[in-house]
Amino acid sequence: MPGLFITFEGGEGTGKSTQVARLAERLSAQGGKVTVTREPGGTPAAEQLRGLLVSGETGRWSATGEALLNYAARESHLNQLIRPALSKDHVVLCDRFMDSTRAYQGYAGGCSMALIDALEEGVVGATRPDLTLVFDLDPEQGLLRARKRGDSEDRYERKGLDFHRRLRSGFLDILDREPKRCRFVDAGRSVDDVSNQVWSIVSERL
């Protein structure tokens, strides 16, 4: 199984983490070398930055500040984990990546898209995902799901419904703009149905 970079994107409560774990198990069972990671995070330095982004008061950073913190974490993540894993023919499954910055900080937060474009070009460069799964769910339903988790990483959940509606629109626009890379996943279906959707899409690329 050749190296492949697959990212999972979507709003809060869309079930991405569950599906990352299920896909990793399925690929490993077929003999694939799998690396599972997340953003913000994935390396010790990036995990420290994650804490600054996903907890605390909603207004502690501007959207521009958030974008810069995300890209500082992403640079470490790419150089220390993602690129080395891909060079060893691993399938890298990443829970969020560059599209989350574009959706959260750009579409929903109002950060300059020109700045996000420049950061993406300079940091991500050629290491763009081979496949991006965009998990779509009504924001009200997603926020209800997310709040049931009861964890402390709820800074974005507390940004309000209008923010999350803009976020959903942003992800759908990304999907429309890059149909070869991005594929739609209906996250409103059962966990097993979503797993089957994910496997059907991924198996086409293997």
Short mmCIF file of C-alpha atoms in Angstrom, two decimals:
data_model
loop_
_atom_site.label_atom_id
_atom_site.label_comp_id
_atom_site.label_asym_id
_atom_site.label_seq_id
_atom_site.Cartn_x
_atom_site.Cartn_y
_atom_site.Cartn_z
CA MET A 1 0.00 0.00 0.00
CA PRO A 2 1.67 3.26 -1.08
CA GLY A 3 1.97 6.37 1.06
CA LEU A 4 -1.21 8.42 1.08
CA PHE A 5 -2.16 11.61 2.94
CA ILE A 6 -5.85 11.66 3.95
CA THR A 7 -7.38 14.50 5.95
CA PHE A 8 -10.70 14.63 7.76
CA GLU A 9 -12.48 17.99 7.88
CA GLY A 10 -15.77 19.39 9.14
CA GLY A 11 -17.42 21.34 11.91
CA GLU A 12 -17.85 20.48 15.57
CA GLY A 13 -19.49 17.16 16.44
CA THR A 14 -19.33 15.65 12.96
CA GLY A 15 -17.73 12.40 14.17
CA LYS A 16 -14.38 12.76 12.44
CA SER A 17 -12.32 11.30 15.27
CA THR A 18 -14.45 8.15 15.41
CA GLN A 19 -14.10 7.66 11.67
CA VAL A 20 -10.33 8.24 11.73
CA ALA A 21 -10.01 5.41 14.25
CA ARG A 22 -12.30 3.09 12.25
CA LEU A 23 -10.47 3.72 8.99
CA ALA A 24 -7.08 3.21 10.66
CA GLU A 25 -8.23 -0.17 11.97
CA ARG A 26 -9.52 -1.23 8.56
CA LEU A 27 -6.36 -0.17 6.72
CA SER A 28 -4.11 -1.86 9.29
CA ALA A 29 -6.11 -5.08 8.93
CA GLN A 30 -5.29 -5.02 5.22
CA GLY A 31 -1.59 -4.69 5.91
CA GLY A 32 -1.17 -0.95 5.54
CA LYS A 33 1.28 1.08 7.59
CA VAL A 34 -0.91 3.76 9.19
CA THR A 35 -0.04 6.94 11.06
CA VAL A 36 -2.91 8.63 12.91
CA THR A 37 -2.54 12.25 13.95
CA ARG A 38 -4.47 15.47 14.50
CA GLU A 39 -4.38 19.22 14.27
CA PRO A 40 -3.67 21.41 15.98
CA GLY A 41 -1.15 18.98 17.43
CA GLY A 42 0.71 15.88 16.37
CA THR A 43 4.09 16.79 17.90
CA PRO A 44 4.96 17.93 21.44
CA ALA A 45 5.44 21.55 20.37
CA ALA A 46 2.26 21.58 18.29
CA GLU A 47 0.27 20.04 21.16
CA GLN A 48 1.36 22.93 23.38
CA LEU A 49 0.01 25.37 20.81
CA ARG A 50 -3.20 23.33 20.60
CA GLY A 51 -3.92 24.14 24.24
CA LEU A 52 -3.73 27.85 23.47
CA LEU A 53 -6.21 27.52 20.59
CA VAL A 54 -8.93 25.16 21.80
CA SER A 55 -9.41 26.29 25.40
CA GLY A 56 -9.92 29.57 27.25
CA GLU A 57 -12.02 32.60 26.42
CA THR A 58 -13.47 32.80 22.92
CA GLY A 59 -11.97 36.25 22.33
CA ARG A 60 -8.45 35.50 23.51
CA TRP A 61 -7.14 35.53 19.90
CA SER A 62 -8.19 37.27 16.73
CA ALA A 63 -8.77 35.10 13.67
CA THR A 64 -5.41 36.29 12.33
CA GLY A 65 -3.67 35.29 15.56
CA GLU A 66 -5.35 31.88 15.40
CA ALA A 67 -4.19 31.37 11.81
CA LEU A 68 -0.59 32.18 12.75
CA LEU A 69 -0.66 29.83 15.75
CA ASN A 70 -2.15 27.07 13.62
CA TYR A 71 0.57 27.45 11.03
CA ALA A 72 3.33 27.49 13.62
CA ALA A 73 1.95 24.16 14.87
CA ARG A 74 1.50 22.86 11.31
CA GLU A 75 5.11 23.57 10.35
CA SER A 76 6.32 21.42 13.25
CA HIS A 77 3.75 18.73 12.46
CA LEU A 78 4.70 18.49 8.80
CA ASN A 79 8.46 18.43 9.32
CA GLN A 80 8.56 16.13 12.33
CA LEU A 81 5.75 13.67 11.66
CA ILE A 82 3.75 13.88 8.42
CA ARG A 83 6.54 14.14 5.85
CA PRO A 84 8.72 11.44 7.49
CA ALA A 85 5.72 9.07 7.65
CA LEU A 86 4.82 9.64 4.00
CA SER A 87 8.43 9.03 2.99
CA LYS A 88 8.12 5.58 4.58
CA ASP A 89 4.94 4.81 2.59
CA HIS A 90 2.58 5.23 5.52
CA VAL A 91 -1.05 6.16 5.06
CA VAL A 92 -1.32 9.32 7.16
CA LEU A 93 -4.78 9.99 8.59
CA CYS A 94 -5.03 13.50 9.98
CA ASP A 95 -8.01 14.81 11.96
CA ARG A 96 -8.06 18.39 10.57
CA PHE A 97 -5.41 20.09 8.45
CA MET A 98 -5.09 23.20 6.27
CA ASP A 99 -8.77 23.38 5.30
CA SER A 100 -9.75 23.87 8.94
CA THR A 101 -7.66 27.04 9.06
CA ARG A 102 -9.28 28.27 5.88
CA ALA A 103 -12.78 27.48 7.19
CA TYR A 104 -12.46 28.47 10.87
CA GLN A 105 -10.18 31.48 10.60
CA GLY A 106 -11.00 32.56 7.03
CA TYR A 107 -14.65 31.91 6.18
CA ALA A 108 -16.02 31.96 9.73
CA GLY A 109 -13.52 34.25 11.46
CA GLY A 110 -12.77 36.82 8.77
CA CYS A 111 -8.99 36.40 8.55
CA SER A 112 -7.51 37.60 5.27
CA MET A 113 -7.63 34.84 2.67
CA ALA A 114 -4.50 36.32 1.10
CA LEU A 115 -2.64 35.69 4.35
CA ILE A 116 -3.99 32.13 4.58
CA ASP A 117 -3.00 31.52 0.93
CA ALA A 118 0.55 32.73 1.67
CA LEU A 119 0.87 30.61 4.81
CA GLU A 120 -0.44 27.55 2.98
CA GLU A 121 1.98 28.01 0.11
CA GLY A 122 4.95 28.65 2.37
CA VAL A 123 4.33 25.94 4.99
CA VAL A 124 2.32 23.20 3.29
CA GLY A 125 3.84 23.63 -0.15
CA ALA A 126 3.65 20.39 -2.11
CA THR A 127 2.55 18.33 0.91
CA ARG A 128 -1.13 18.78 0.18
CA PRO A 129 -3.55 16.00 1.06
CA ASP A 130 -4.18 13.35 -1.58
CA LEU A 131 -7.74 13.06 -0.32
CA THR A 132 -9.87 15.21 1.98
CA LEU A 133 -13.11 13.94 3.48
CA VAL A 134 -15.48 16.79 4.35
CA PHE A 135 -17.96 15.72 7.02
CA ASP A 136 -21.17 17.73 6.75
CA LEU A 137 -23.78 18.11 9.48
CA ASP A 138 -26.33 20.71 10.52
CA PRO A 139 -24.46 22.99 12.99
CA GLU A 140 -27.16 22.81 15.65
CA GLN A 141 -27.00 19.01 15.65
CA GLY A 142 -23.21 19.06 15.62
CA LEU A 143 -22.99 21.41 18.59
CA LEU A 144 -25.41 19.24 20.57
CA ARG A 145 -23.21 16.22 19.88
CA ALA A 146 -20.04 18.12 20.78
CA ARG A 147 -21.40 19.39 24.08
CA LYS A 148 -22.24 15.85 25.17
CA ARG A 149 -18.51 15.08 25.14
CA GLY A 150 -18.09 17.42 28.09
CA ASP A 151 -14.38 18.09 27.56
CA SER A 152 -12.52 21.35 28.19
CA GLU A 153 -11.52 21.86 24.54
CA ASP A 154 -14.69 23.80 23.81
CA ARG A 155 -13.48 27.27 22.86
CA TYR A 156 -14.78 27.05 19.29
CA GLU A 157 -18.02 25.41 20.37
CA ARG A 158 -18.76 28.54 22.40
CA LYS A 159 -18.39 30.93 19.46
CA GLY A 160 -22.11 30.90 18.65
CA LEU A 161 -24.42 29.43 16.04
CA ASP A 162 -23.79 32.13 13.42
CA PHE A 163 -20.06 31.34 13.51
CA HIS A 164 -20.80 27.65 12.96
CA ARG A 165 -23.18 28.36 10.10
CA ARG A 166 -20.45 30.37 8.37
CA LEU A 167 -18.07 27.52 9.13
CA ARG A 168 -20.32 24.98 7.44
CA SER A 169 -20.71 27.22 4.39
CA GLY A 170 -16.94 27.57 4.25
CA PHE A 171 -16.32 23.85 4.22
CA LEU A 172 -18.95 23.36 1.51
CA ASP A 173 -17.31 26.07 -0.59
CA ILE A 174 -13.93 24.37 -0.22
CA LEU A 175 -15.60 21.14 -1.33
CA ASP A 176 -17.04 22.85 -4.42
CA ARG A 177 -13.73 24.50 -5.32
CA GLU A 178 -11.63 21.32 -5.14
CA PRO A 179 -13.83 18.39 -6.19
CA LYS A 180 -10.88 16.20 -7.22
CA ARG A 181 -9.31 16.33 -3.77
CA CYS A 182 -12.36 16.81 -1.54
CA ARG A 183 -15.24 14.39 -1.10
CA PHE A 184 -18.53 14.91 0.72
CA VAL A 185 -19.48 12.71 3.68
CA ASP A 186 -22.99 12.85 5.13
CA ALA A 187 -22.22 12.93 8.85
CA GLY A 188 -25.89 12.86 9.81
CA ARG A 189 -26.17 9.13 9.14
CA SER A 190 -25.40 6.30 11.57
CA VAL A 191 -21.80 5.63 12.58
CA ASP A 192 -21.75 2.41 10.53
CA ASP A 193 -23.24 4.13 7.48
CA VAL A 194 -20.64 6.89 7.70
CA SER A 195 -17.87 4.27 8.01
CA ASN A 196 -19.14 2.62 4.84
CA GLN A 197 -19.21 5.98 3.04
CA VAL A 198 -15.63 6.65 4.12
CA TRP A 199 -14.40 3.20 3.06
CA SER A 200 -16.08 3.46 -0.33
CA ILE A 201 -14.34 6.79 -1.01
CA VAL A 202 -10.93 5.73 0.32
CA SER A 203 -10.88 2.37 -1.43
CA GLU A 204 -11.22 4.17 -4.78
CA ARG A 205 -7.92 5.93 -4.09
CA LEU A 206 -5.91 2.93 -2.91
#
